[in-house]
Short mmCIF file of C-alpha atoms in Angstrom, two decimals:
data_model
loop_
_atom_site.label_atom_id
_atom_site.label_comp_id
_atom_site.label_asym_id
_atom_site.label_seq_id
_atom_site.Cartn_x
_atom_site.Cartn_y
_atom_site.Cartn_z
CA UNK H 69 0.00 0.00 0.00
CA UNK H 70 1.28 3.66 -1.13
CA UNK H 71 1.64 5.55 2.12
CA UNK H 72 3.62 8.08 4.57
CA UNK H 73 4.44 6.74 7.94
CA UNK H 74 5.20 8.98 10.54
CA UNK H 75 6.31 7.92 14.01
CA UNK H 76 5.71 8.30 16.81
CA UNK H 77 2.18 9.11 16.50
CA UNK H 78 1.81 10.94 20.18
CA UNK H 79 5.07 12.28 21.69
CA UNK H 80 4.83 13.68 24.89
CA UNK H 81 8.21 15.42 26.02
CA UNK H 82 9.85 17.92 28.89
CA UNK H 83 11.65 21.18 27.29
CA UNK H 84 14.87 20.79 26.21
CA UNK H 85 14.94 16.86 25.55
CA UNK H 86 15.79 16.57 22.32
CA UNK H 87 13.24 14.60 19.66
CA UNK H 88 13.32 12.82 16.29
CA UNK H 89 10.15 12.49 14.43
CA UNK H 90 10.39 9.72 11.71
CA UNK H 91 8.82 10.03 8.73
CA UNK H 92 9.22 7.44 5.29
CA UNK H 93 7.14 7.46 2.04
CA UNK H 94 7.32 4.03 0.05
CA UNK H 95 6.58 5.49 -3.22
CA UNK H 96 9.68 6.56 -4.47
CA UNK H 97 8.77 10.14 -4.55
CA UNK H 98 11.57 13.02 -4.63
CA UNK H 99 9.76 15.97 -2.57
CA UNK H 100 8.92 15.50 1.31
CA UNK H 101 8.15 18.07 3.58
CA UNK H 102 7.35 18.84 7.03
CA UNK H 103 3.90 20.99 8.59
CA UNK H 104 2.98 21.96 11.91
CA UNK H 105 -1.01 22.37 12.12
CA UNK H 106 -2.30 25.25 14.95
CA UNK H 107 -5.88 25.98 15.43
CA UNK H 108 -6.30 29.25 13.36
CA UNK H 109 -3.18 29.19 11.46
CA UNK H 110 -3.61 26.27 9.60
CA UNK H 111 -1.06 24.25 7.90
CA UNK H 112 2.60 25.68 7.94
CA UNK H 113 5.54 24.75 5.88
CA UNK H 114 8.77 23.93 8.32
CA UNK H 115 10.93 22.35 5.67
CA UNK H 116 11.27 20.70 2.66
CA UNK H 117 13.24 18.66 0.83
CA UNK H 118 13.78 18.54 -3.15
CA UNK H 119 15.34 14.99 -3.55
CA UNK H 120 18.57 13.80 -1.24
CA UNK H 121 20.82 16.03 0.16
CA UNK H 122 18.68 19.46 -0.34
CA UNK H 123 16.83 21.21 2.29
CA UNK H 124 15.23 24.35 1.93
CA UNK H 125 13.67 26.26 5.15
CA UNK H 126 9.72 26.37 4.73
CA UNK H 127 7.55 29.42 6.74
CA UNK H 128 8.44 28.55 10.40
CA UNK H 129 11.97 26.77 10.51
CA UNK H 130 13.15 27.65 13.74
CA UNK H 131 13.84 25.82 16.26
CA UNK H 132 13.74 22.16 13.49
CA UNK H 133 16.20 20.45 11.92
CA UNK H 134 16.16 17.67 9.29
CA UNK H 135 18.17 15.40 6.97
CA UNK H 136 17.95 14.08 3.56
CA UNK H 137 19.77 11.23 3.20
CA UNK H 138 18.03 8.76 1.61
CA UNK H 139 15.06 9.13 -0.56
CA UNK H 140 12.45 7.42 1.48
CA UNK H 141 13.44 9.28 4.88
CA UNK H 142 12.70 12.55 6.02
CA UNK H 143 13.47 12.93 9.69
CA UNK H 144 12.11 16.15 11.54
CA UNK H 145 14.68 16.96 14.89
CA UNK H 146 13.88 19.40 17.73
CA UNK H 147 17.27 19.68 19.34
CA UNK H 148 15.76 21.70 21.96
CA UNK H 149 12.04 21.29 22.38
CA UNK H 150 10.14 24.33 23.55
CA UNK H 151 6.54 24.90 24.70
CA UNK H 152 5.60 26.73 21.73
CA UNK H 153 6.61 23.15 19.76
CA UNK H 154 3.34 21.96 20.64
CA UNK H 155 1.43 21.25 17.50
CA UNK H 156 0.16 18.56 15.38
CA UNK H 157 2.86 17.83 12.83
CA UNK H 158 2.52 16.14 9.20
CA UNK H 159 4.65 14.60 7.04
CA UNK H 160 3.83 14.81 3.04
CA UNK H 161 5.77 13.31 0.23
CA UNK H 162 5.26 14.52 -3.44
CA UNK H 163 5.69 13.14 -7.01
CA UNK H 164 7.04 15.39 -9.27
CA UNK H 165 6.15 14.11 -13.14
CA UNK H 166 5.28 16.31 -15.91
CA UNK H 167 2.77 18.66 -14.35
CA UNK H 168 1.71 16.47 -11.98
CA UNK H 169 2.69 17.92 -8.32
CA UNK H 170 0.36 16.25 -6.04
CA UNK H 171 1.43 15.89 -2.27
CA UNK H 172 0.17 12.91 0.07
CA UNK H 173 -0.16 13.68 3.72
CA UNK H 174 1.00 10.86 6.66
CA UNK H 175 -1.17 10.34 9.85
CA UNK H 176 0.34 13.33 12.02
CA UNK H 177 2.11 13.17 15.32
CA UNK H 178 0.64 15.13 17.99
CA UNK H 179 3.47 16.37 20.45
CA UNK H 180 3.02 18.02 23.62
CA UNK H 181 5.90 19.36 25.66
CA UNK H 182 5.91 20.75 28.88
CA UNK X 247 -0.84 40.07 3.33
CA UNK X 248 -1.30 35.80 3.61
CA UNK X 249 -0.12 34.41 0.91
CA UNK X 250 -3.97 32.35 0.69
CA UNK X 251 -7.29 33.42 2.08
CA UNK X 252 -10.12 31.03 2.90
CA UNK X 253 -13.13 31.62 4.67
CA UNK X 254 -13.08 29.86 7.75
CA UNK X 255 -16.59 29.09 8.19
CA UNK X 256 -18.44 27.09 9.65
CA UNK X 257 -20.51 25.82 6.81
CA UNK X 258 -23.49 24.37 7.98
CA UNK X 259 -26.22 22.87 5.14
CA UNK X 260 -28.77 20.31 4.46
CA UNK X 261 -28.10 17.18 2.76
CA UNK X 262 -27.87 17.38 -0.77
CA UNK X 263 -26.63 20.94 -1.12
CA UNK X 264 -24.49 22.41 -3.53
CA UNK X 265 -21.58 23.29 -1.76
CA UNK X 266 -19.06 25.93 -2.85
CA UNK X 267 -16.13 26.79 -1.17
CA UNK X 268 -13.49 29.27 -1.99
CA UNK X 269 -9.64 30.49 -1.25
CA UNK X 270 -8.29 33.41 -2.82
CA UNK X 271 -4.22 34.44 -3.62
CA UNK X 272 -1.94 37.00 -3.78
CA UNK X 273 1.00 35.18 -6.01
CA UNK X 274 0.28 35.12 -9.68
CA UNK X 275 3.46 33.00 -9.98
CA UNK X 276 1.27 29.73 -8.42
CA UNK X 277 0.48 27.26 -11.21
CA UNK X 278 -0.64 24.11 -9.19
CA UNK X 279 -3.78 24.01 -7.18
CA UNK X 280 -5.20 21.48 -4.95
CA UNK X 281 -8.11 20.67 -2.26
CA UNK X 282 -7.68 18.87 0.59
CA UNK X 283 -10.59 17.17 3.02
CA UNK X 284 -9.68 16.90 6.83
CA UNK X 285 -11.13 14.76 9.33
CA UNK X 286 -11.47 15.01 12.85
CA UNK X 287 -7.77 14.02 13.74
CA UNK X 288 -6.64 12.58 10.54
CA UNK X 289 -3.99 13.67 7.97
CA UNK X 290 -5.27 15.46 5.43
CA UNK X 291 -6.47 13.78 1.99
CA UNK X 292 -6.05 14.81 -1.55
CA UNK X 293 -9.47 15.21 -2.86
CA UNK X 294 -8.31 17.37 -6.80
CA UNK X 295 -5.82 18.84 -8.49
CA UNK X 296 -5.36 21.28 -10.82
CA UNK X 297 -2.33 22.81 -13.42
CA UNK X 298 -2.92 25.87 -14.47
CA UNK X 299 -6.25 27.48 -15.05
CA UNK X 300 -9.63 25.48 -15.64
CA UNK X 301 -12.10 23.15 -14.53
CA UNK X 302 -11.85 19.53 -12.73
CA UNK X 303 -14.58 16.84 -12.40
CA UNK X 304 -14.53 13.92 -10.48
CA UNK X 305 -18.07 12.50 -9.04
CA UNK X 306 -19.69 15.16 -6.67
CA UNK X 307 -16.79 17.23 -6.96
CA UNK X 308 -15.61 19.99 -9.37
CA UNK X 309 -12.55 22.22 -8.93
CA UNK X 310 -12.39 25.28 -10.53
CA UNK X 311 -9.65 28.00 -11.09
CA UNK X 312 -9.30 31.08 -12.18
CA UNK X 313 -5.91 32.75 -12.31
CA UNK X 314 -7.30 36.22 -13.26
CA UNK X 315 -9.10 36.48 -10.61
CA UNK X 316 -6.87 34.74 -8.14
CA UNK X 317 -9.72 32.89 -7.02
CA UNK X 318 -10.19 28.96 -7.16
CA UNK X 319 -13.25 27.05 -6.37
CA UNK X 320 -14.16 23.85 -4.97
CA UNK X 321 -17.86 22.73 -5.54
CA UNK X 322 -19.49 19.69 -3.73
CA UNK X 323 -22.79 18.50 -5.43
CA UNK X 324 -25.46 16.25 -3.60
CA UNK X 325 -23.65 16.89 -0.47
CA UNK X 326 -23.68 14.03 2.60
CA UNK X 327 -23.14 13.81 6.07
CA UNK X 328 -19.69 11.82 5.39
CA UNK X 329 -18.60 15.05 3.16
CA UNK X 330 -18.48 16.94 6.76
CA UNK X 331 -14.73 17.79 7.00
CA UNK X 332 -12.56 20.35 6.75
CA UNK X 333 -11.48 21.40 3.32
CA UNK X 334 -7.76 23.00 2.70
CA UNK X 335 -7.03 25.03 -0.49
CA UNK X 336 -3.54 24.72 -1.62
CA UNK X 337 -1.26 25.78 -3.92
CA UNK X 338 2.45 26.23 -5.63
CA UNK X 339 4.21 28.18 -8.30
CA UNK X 340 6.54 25.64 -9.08
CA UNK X 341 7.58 21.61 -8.88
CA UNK X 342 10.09 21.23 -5.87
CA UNK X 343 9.09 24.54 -4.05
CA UNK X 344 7.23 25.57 -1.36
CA UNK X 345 3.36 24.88 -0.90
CA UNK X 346 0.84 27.61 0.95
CA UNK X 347 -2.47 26.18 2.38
CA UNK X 348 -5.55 28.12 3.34
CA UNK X 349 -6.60 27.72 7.06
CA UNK X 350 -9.19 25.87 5.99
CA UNK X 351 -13.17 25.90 5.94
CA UNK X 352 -15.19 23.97 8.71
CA UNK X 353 -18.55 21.78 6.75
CA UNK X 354 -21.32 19.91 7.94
CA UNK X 355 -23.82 18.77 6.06
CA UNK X 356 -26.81 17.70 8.21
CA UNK X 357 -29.16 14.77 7.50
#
């Protein structure tokens, strides 16, 4: 089955413990991105990634990391977690073919730190 | 200025309603378009997509744009109580770059 996995799927974490949140796409597609959902600001861009090896900062990069090194992998880092972290976050992957751009969304993660 | 506008709602209406819902943008550089539909504490799902300027069909749904106006269109026909979601507008101005979403618009469609 064609899907995004993101793990885990509820994190919750003290400030300043650093965090991976997994993320892997088995359908070979070059673009993957990271979102943070808040209620009334809807879905924002953290950071995305063009194929392996190139990141590009999205609307709200601060305070994230990730890495690029292989094509099905995505991983989102807080180094540092902060209050303000908490937020649903999604994982999308995206074919790129022609003009066919469409972006698939995973489950979410909800984390919580405190 | 946001980069996408979309009525928030809530949209409340009868079952089988014509529903139309709406984003508007700033950048005339976007070229791909899409609608997403949200559940309650799910990831959100493709539902259309659009290059360029035009219309969509697929079933009860037609997406519409209209780069003129800025303005692209999603419109539910015969709507049912499983449409009730929240729908995200989307959109790009080129393959590998960024995407913008709309904050989304709240439905229910009431038996």
């Amino acid at each position: 089955e064609a899907q995004v996995t993101q793990n885990p799927r509820y994190l919750i974490t003290v400030t300043g413990k650093k965090l991976t949140v997994t993320c892997s796409q088995n359908m070979n597609h070059e673009y993957m991105s990271w979102y943070r959902q808040d209620p009334g600001l809807g879905l924002r861009q953290i950071y995305y990634s063009m194929n392996v090896e190139v990141t590009d900062k999205g609307d709200v990069p601060e305070g994230y990391k990730v890495s690029r090194k292989e094509k099905r992998n995505f991983p989102l880092i807080l180094e540092s977690p902060s209050p303000n972290q908490t937020s649903l976050y999604f994982c999308a992957s995206a074919i790129i073919r022609g003009i066919s751009y469409e972006q698939y969304f995973g489950p979410g993660t909800r984390l919580t730190v405190t | 200025q946001k980069e996408v506008e979309q009525d928030p709602g809530p949209l409340s209406v009868p079952e089988g309603a014509i529903v139309s819902l709406n984003c508007t943008y700033s950048n005339s550089a976007f070229q791909y378009f899409m609608w997403y539909r949200q559940y309650s504490r799910k990831g959100p799902e493709l539902l259309m997509y659009t290059y360029s300027s035009g219309n969509k069909e697929d079933g009860r749904f037609t997406a519409q744009v209209d780069k003129s106006s800025k303005y692209i269109s999603l419109f539910i026909r015969d709507s049912q109580p499983s449409d009730s979601a929240t729908y995200l507008c989307a959109m790009s101005a080129s393959t590998g770059n960024q995407f913008y979403f709309g904050t989304g618009t709240s439905l229910t469609v009431i038996p």
